[in-house]
Coordinates of C-alpha atoms in Angstrom, one line a residue:
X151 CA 107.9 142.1 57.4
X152 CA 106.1 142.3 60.5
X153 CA 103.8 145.1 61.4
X154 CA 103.6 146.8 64.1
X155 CA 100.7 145.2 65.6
X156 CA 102.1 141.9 65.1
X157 CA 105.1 142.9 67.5
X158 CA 102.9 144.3 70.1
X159 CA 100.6 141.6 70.4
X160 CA 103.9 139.7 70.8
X161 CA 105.3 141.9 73.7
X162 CA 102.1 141.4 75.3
X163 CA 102.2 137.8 75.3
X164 CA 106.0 137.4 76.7
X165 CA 104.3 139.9 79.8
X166 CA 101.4 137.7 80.4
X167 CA 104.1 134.9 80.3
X168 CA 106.3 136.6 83.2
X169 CA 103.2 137.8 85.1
X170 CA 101.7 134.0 85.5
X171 CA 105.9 132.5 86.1
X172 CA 105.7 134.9 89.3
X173 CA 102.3 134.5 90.8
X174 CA 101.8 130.8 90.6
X175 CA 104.9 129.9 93.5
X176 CA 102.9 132.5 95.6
X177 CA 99.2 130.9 95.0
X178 CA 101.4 127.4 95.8
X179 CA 102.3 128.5 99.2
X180 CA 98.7 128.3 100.0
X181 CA 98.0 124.7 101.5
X182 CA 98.7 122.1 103.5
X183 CA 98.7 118.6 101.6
X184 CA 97.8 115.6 103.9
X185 CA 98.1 111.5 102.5
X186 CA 95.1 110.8 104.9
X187 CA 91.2 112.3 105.2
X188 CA 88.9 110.7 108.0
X189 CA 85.5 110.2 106.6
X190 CA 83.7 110.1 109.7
X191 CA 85.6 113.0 112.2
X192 CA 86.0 115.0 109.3
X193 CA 90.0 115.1 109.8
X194 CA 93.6 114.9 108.3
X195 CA 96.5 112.8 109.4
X196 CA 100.2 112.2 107.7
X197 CA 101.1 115.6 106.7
X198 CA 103.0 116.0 103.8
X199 CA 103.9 118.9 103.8
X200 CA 103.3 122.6 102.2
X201 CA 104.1 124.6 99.8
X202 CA 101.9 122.3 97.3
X203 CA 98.6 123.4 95.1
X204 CA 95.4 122.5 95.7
X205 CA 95.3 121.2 92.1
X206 CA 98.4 119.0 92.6
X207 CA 97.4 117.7 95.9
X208 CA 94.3 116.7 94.9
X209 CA 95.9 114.7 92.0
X210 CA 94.8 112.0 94.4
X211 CA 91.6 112.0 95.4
X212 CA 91.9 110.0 98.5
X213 CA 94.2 113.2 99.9
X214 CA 92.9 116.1 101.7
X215 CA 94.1 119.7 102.3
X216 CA 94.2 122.5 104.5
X217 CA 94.4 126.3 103.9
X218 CA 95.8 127.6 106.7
X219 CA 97.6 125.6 109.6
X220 CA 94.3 126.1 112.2
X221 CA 91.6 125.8 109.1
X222 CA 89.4 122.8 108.7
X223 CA 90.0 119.9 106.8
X224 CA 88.5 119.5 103.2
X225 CA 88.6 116.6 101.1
X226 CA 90.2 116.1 97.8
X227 CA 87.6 113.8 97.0
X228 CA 83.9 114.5 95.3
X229 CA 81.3 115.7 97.4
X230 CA 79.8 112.2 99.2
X231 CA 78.1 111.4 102.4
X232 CA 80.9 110.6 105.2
X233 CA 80.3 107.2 107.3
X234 CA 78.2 107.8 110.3
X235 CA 79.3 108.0 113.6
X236 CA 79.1 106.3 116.4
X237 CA 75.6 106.6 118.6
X238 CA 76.0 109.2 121.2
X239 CA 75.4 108.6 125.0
X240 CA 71.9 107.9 126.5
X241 CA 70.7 111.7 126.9
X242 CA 69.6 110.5 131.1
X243 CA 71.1 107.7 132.9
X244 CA 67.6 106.3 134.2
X245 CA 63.7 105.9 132.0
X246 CA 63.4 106.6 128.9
X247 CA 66.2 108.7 127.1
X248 CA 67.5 109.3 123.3
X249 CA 70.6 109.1 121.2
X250 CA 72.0 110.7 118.4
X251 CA 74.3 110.0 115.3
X252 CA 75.0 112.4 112.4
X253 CA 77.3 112.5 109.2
X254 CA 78.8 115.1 107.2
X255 CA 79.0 115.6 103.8
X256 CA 82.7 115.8 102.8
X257 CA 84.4 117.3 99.6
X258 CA 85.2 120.4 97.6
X259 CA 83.2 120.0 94.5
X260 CA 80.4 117.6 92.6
X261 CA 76.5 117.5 93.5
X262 CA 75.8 114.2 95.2
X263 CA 75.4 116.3 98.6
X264 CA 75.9 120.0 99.7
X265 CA 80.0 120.3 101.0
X266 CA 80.0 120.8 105.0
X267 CA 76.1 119.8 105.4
X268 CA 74.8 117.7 107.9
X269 CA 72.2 114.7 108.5
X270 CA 71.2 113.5 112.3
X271 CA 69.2 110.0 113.1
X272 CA 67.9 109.9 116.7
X273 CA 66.7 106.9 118.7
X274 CA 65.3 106.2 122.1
X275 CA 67.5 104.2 124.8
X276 CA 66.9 103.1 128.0
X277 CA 69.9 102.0 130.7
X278 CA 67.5 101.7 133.7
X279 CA 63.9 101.3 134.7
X280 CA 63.7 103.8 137.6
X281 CA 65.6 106.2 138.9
X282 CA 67.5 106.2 142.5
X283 CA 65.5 107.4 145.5
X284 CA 68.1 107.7 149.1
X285 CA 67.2 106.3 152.0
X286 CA 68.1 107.1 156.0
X287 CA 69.8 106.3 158.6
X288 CA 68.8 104.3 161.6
X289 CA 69.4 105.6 165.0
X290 CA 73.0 105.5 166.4
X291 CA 74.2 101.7 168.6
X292 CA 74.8 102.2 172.0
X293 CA 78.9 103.2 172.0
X294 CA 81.2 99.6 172.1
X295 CA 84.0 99.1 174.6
X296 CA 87.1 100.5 174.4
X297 CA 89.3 99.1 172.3
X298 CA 92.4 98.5 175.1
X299 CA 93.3 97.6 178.4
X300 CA 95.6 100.3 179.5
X301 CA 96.1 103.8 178.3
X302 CA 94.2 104.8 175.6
X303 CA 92.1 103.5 172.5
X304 CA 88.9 104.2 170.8
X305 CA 85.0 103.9 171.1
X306 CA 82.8 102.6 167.6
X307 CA 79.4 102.7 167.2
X308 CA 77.5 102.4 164.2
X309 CA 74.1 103.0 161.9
X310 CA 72.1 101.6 159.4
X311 CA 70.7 102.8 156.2
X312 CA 67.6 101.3 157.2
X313 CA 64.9 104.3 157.6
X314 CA 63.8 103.7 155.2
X315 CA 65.8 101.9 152.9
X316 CA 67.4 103.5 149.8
X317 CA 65.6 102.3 146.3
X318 CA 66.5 101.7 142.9
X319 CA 70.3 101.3 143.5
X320 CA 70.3 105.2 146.1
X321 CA 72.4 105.0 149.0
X322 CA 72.3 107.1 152.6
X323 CA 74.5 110.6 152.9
X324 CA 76.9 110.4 155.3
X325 CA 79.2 107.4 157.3
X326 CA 77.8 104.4 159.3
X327 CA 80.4 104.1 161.7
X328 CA 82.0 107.0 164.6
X329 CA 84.7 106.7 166.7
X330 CA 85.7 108.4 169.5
X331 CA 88.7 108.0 172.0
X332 CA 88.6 106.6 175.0
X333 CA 91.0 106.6 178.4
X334 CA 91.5 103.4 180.4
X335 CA 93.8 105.4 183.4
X336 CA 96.1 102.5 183.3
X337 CA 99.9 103.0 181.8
X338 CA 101.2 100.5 180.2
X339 CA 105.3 99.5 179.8
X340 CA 106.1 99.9 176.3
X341 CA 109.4 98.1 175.4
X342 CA 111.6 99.3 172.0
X343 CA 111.4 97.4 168.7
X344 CA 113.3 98.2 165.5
X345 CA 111.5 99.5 162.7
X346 CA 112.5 98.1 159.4
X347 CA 116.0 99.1 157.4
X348 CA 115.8 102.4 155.4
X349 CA 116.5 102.0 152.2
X350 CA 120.4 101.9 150.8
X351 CA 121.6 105.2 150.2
X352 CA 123.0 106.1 146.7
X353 CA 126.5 105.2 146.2
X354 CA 129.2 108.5 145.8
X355 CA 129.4 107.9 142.4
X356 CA 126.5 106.7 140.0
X357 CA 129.4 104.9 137.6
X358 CA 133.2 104.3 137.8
X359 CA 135.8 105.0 135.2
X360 CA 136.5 101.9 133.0
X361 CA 139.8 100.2 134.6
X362 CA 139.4 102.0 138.5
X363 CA 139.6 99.2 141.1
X364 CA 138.1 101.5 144.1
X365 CA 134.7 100.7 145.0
X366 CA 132.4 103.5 146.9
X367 CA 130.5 102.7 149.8
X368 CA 126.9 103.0 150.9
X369 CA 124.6 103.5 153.9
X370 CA 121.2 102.4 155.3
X371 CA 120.2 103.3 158.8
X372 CA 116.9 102.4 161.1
X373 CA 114.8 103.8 163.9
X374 CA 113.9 102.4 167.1
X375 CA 110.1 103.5 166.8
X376 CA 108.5 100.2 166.3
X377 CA 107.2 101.2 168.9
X378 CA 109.8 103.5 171.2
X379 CA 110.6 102.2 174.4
X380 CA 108.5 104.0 176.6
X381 CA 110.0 106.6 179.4
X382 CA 107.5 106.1 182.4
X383 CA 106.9 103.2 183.2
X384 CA 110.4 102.6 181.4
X385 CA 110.7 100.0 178.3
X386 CA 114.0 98.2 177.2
X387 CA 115.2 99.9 174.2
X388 CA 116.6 98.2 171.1
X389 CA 119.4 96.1 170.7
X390 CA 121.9 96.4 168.6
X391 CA 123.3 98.8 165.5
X392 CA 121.3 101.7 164.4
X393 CA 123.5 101.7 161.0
X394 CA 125.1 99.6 158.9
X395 CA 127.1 99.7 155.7
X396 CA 128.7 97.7 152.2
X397 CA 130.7 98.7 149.2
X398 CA 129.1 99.4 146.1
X399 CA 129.8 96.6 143.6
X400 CA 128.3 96.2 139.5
X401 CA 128.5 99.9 139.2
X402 CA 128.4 100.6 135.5
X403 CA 131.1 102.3 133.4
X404 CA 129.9 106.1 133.1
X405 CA 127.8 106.6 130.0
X406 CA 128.9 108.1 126.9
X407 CA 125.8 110.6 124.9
X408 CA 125.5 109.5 121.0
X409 CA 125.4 112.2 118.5
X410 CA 123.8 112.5 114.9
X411 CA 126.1 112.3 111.8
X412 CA 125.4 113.5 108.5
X413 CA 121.8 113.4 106.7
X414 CA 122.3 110.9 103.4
X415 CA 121.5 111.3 100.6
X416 CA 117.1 111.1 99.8
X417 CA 115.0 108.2 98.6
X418 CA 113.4 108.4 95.1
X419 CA 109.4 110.2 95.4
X420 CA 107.2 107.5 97.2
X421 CA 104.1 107.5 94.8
X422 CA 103.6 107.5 90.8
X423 CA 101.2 110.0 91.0
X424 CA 100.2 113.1 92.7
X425 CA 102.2 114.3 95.8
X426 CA 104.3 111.8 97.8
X427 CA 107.5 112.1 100.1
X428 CA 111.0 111.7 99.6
X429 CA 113.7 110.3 102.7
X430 CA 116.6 111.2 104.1
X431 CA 117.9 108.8 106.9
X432 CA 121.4 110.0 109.4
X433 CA 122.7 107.4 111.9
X434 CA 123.6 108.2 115.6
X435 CA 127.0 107.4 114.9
X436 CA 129.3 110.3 115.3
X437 CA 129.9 109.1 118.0
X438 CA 127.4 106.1 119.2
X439 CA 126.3 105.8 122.8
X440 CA 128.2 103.5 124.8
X441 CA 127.9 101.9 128.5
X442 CA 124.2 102.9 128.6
X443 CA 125.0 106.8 127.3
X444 CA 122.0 109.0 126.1
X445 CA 120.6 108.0 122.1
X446 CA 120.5 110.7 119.5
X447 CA 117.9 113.4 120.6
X448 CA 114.9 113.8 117.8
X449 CA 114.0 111.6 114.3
X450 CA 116.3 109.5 112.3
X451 CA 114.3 110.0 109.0
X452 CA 112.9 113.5 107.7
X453 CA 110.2 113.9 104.7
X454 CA 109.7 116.2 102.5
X455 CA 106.9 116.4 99.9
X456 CA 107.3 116.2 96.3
X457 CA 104.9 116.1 93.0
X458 CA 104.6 113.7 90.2
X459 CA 102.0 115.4 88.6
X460 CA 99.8 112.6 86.8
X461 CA 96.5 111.7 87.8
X462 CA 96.1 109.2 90.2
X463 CA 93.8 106.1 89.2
X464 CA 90.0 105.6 90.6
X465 CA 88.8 102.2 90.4
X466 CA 84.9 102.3 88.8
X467 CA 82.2 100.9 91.4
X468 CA 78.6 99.5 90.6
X469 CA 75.6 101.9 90.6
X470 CA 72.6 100.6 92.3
X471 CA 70.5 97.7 90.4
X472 CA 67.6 99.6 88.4
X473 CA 64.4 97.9 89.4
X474 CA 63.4 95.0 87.8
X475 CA 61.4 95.6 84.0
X476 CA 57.8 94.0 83.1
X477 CA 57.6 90.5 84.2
X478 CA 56.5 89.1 80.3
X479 CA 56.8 86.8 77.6
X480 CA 58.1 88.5 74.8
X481 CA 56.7 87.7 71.2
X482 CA 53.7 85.6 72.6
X483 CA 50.1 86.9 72.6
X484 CA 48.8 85.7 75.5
X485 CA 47.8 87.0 78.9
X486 CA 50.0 85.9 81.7
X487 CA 48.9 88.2 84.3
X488 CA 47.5 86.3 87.6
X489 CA 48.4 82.8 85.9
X490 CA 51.0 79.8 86.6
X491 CA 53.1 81.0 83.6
X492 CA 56.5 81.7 84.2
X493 CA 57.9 84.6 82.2
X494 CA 61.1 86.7 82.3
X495 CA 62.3 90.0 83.5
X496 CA 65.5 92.1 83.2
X497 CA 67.6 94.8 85.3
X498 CA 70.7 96.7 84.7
X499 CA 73.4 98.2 86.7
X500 CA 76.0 101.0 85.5
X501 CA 79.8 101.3 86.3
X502 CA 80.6 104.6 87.5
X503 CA 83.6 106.5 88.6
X504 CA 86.6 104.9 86.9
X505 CA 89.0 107.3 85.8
X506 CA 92.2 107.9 85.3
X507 CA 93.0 104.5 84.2
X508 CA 91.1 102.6 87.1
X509 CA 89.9 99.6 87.7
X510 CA 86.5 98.1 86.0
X511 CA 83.9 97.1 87.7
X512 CA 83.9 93.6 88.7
X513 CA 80.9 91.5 87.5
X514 CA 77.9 91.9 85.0
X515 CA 76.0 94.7 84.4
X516 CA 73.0 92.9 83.5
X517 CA 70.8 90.6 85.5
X518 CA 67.6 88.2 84.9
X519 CA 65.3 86.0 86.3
X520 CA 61.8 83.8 85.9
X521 CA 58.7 85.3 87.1
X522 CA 54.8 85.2 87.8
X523 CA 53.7 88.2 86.8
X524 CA 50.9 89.6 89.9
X525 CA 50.7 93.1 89.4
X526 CA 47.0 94.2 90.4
X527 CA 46.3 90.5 91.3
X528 CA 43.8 89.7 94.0
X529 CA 45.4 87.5 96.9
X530 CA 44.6 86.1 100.4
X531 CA 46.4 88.2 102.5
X532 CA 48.0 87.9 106.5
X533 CA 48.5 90.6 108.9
X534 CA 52.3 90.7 110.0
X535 CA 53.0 91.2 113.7
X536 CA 54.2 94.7 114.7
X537 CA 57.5 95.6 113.2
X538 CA 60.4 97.3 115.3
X539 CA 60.1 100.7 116.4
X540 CA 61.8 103.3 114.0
X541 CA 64.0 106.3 114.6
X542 CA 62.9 109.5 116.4
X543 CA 62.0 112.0 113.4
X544 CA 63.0 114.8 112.8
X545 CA 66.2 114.4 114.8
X546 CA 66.8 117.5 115.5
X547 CA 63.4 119.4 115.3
X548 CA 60.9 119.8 118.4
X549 CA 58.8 116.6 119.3
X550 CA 60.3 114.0 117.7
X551 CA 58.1 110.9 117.3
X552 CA 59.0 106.9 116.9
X553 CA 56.6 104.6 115.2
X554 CA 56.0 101.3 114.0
X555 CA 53.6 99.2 112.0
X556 CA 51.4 96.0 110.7
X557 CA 51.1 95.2 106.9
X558 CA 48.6 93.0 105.3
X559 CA 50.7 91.2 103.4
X560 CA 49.9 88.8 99.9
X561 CA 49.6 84.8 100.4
X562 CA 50.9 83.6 97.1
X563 CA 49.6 80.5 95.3
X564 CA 52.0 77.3 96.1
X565 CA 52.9 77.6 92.6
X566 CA 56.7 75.7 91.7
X567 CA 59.5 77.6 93.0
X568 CA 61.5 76.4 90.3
X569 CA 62.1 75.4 86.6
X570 CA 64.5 73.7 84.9
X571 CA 65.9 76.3 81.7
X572 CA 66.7 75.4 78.2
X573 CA 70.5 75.2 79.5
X574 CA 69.2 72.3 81.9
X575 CA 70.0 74.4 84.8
X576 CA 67.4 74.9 87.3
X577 CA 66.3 78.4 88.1
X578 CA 63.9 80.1 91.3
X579 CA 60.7 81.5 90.0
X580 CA 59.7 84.6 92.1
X581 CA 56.5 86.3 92.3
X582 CA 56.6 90.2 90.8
X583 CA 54.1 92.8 90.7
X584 CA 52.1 94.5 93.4
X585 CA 49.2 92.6 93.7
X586 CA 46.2 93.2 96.0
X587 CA 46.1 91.4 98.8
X588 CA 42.8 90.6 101.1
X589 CA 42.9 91.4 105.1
X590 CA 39.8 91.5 107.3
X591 CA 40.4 94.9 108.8
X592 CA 42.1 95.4 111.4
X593 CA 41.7 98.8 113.2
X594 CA 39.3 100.3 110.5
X595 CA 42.4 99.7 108.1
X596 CA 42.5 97.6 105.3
X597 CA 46.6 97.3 104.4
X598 CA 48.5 99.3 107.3
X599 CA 48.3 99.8 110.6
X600 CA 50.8 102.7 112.1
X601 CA 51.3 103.3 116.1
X602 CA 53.3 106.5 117.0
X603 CA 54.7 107.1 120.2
X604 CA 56.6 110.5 121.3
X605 CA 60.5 110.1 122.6
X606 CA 61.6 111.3 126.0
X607 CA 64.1 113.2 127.5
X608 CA 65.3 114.9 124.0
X609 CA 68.6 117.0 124.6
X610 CA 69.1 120.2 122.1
X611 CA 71.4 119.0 118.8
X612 CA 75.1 119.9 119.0
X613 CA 74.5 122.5 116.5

């Protein structure tokens, strides 16, 4: 028989049971699910819909979610560097100016980067040499003559941005030209011309009923201002009609507005795993527009989300290479070091990520080659000419500096560049090691040479 502690540990079990049954619809109100997560802007696209957890959603890790309708955008996916974007605007529009890229780290959980955090790279830019100085104007021309022979016209006279000239692209405030009117006291006849036909009125009707023969007319009318016939001295005034008119003809039938039938019945869930949508389709078919009539007002297909709640497959991708082991001959006691003897030398790579029934990793995960083995060798060595400038650091701290540099790099022996294997395949020998390599100095150095220079015109960062 059972005891009495049996039973209540079994009443307290059916209550945990019911309290869990009613809270977990509530805690699944929570968040928006979206199909689509922008690495670079940090945004989501193609809702899904709510009413989904953030466990279920995240099923697939290429979604994203939002808490509230106005909240920001997380990602489903680890925490991971987002791509960068794209360089900002010059911070001046003439000398020597900077611009800015950053990228955010995106994600709700792992420890490849802190979630929401942010890196900057600056660089200097230049869209112009100098800047534009304005010039000024010249004195005023004497005033032209007037424009007409008889009543009235105008005067010009003009300037020139001469004094001094503008440089560097500036210009002169102000016009270059003036006008004035001027009065000839002589009156000249003016005779009427047409001006040109309005345009046709609209018809009485915009479409006739299907079978009416009667066909509504339209009007067009015109002006005699082209010029007006003038009243002293008098001008002829225009000849003939002022007005004119036609019947209407290739009127269309009046139009008839289409209106939505009945939603059928929805698609199967669009995915295998995590959340998806399923369809529902109507046609504009109850009635359909006819003789040009209105379509059906809003969407023809509606979504709604739904779960299949299995894991969604990540495909494994390659770690980076590990760097390459001892260049040696295994098993043989001699000293290869600084010598034409080819030896061998091993690195490895590791498939990470794959889950969920992924992919593999496409390739090997091991890689070798032949080698001379120079590490702490004595070369000739050749200064290299000055390498690019760099990126203004720190991008977002006061005085940000750019730099570049020479390197007194190794002169290998002309030892062969290749061998043939015991496979009869011929295979590149490369040189290994850090060896030592010989520069007369150059600036009191004897294997780098560094020039630093100080970026302009630095705007404040965003944040």
């Amino acid at each position: 028989m059972e005891t009495l502690w049996q039973k209540s540990m079994q009443f307290l079990v059916i209550v945990c049971w019911l309290f869990v049954s009613l809270e977990s619809p509530a805690e699944a109100e929570n968040i928006l699910c979206y199909k689509t997560f922008d690495a670079v802007s940090g945004t989501c696209s193609n809702l899904l819909g709510g009413g989904v957890s953030q466990e279920d959603c995240c099923l697939n890790h290429e979604y994203g979610f939002q808490g509230t309708e106005h909240g920001p955008c997380q990602s489903c996916r680890e925490a991971e560097w987002g791509e960068w974007t794209s360089w900002s605007s010059c911070s001046v529009s003439c000398t020597e100016g900077v611009q800015r890229r950053r990228r955010i780290c995106y994600g709700y959980h792992g420890e490849a980067c802190p979630p929401g955090t942010q890196k900057w790279e600056m660089k200097s830019c230049l869209l112009k040499e100098c800047c534009p100085v304005m010039g000024g104007w010249s004195e005023w021309s004497a005033w032209k003559p007037c424009s007409v022979t008889c009543q009235t016209g105008t005067q010009l006279r003009e300037r020139t941005c001469t004094n001094p000239n503008p440089v560097c692209g500036g210009t002169c405030t102000g016009v270059g030209k003036e006008t004035r009117p001027c009065d000839t006291n002589q009156i000249c006849p003016t005779h009427g011309n047409w001006g040109s036909w309005g345009p046709w009125q609209h018809c009485s009707h915009n479409c006739v009923v299907e079978g009416s023969a009667s066909q509504p007319q339209q009007q067009r009318s015109r002006l005699c201002n082209n010029p007006p016939p003038s009243f002293s001295p008098p001008g002829r005034p225009c000849p003939g009609a002022s007005r004119e008119s036609q019947s209407c003809t290739g009127l269309p039938f009046c139009p008839r507005d289409g209106n939505w039938g009945n939603w059928k019945p929805s698609q199967p869930c669009s995915v295998t795993c995590g959340v998806g949508q399923v369809l529902q389709k109507r046609l504009c078919d109850n009635p359909s527009p006819k003789h040009g009539g209105k379509p059906c007002l809003g969407e023809d297909i509606r979504r709604q989300p739904c779960t299949i709640k299995v894991p969604c497959p990540v495909d494994g991708h390659w770690a980076e290479w590990s760097p390459w082991k001892n260049c040696s001959r295994y098993q043989v006691d001699i000293t290869i070091e600084c010598e034409e003897i080819p030896a061998s030398q091993i690195r490895n790579r590791k498939c990470v990520g794959r889950r969920n029934g992924g992919k593999p990793c496409v390739g090997l995960g091991r890689e070798s080659r032949t080698c001379y083995n120079f590490q702490g060798c004595s070369v000739p060595g050749a200064w290299t000419v000055w390498s690019p400038w760099g990126l203004c650091e720190p991008a977002c701290g006061p005085e940000p500096i750019r730099s570049r540099k020479r390197v007194c790099e190794p002169i290998y022996p002309n030892y062969p560049k290749t061998m043939v294997g015991e496979d009869g395949k011929e295979k590149n020998i490369s040189f290994w090691g850090i060896p030592k390599p010989q520069c007369k100095r150059l600036d009191g150095q004897d294997l780098e040479v560094v020039e630093e220079t100080r970026c302009q015109n630095v705007p404040p960062c965003e944040d």
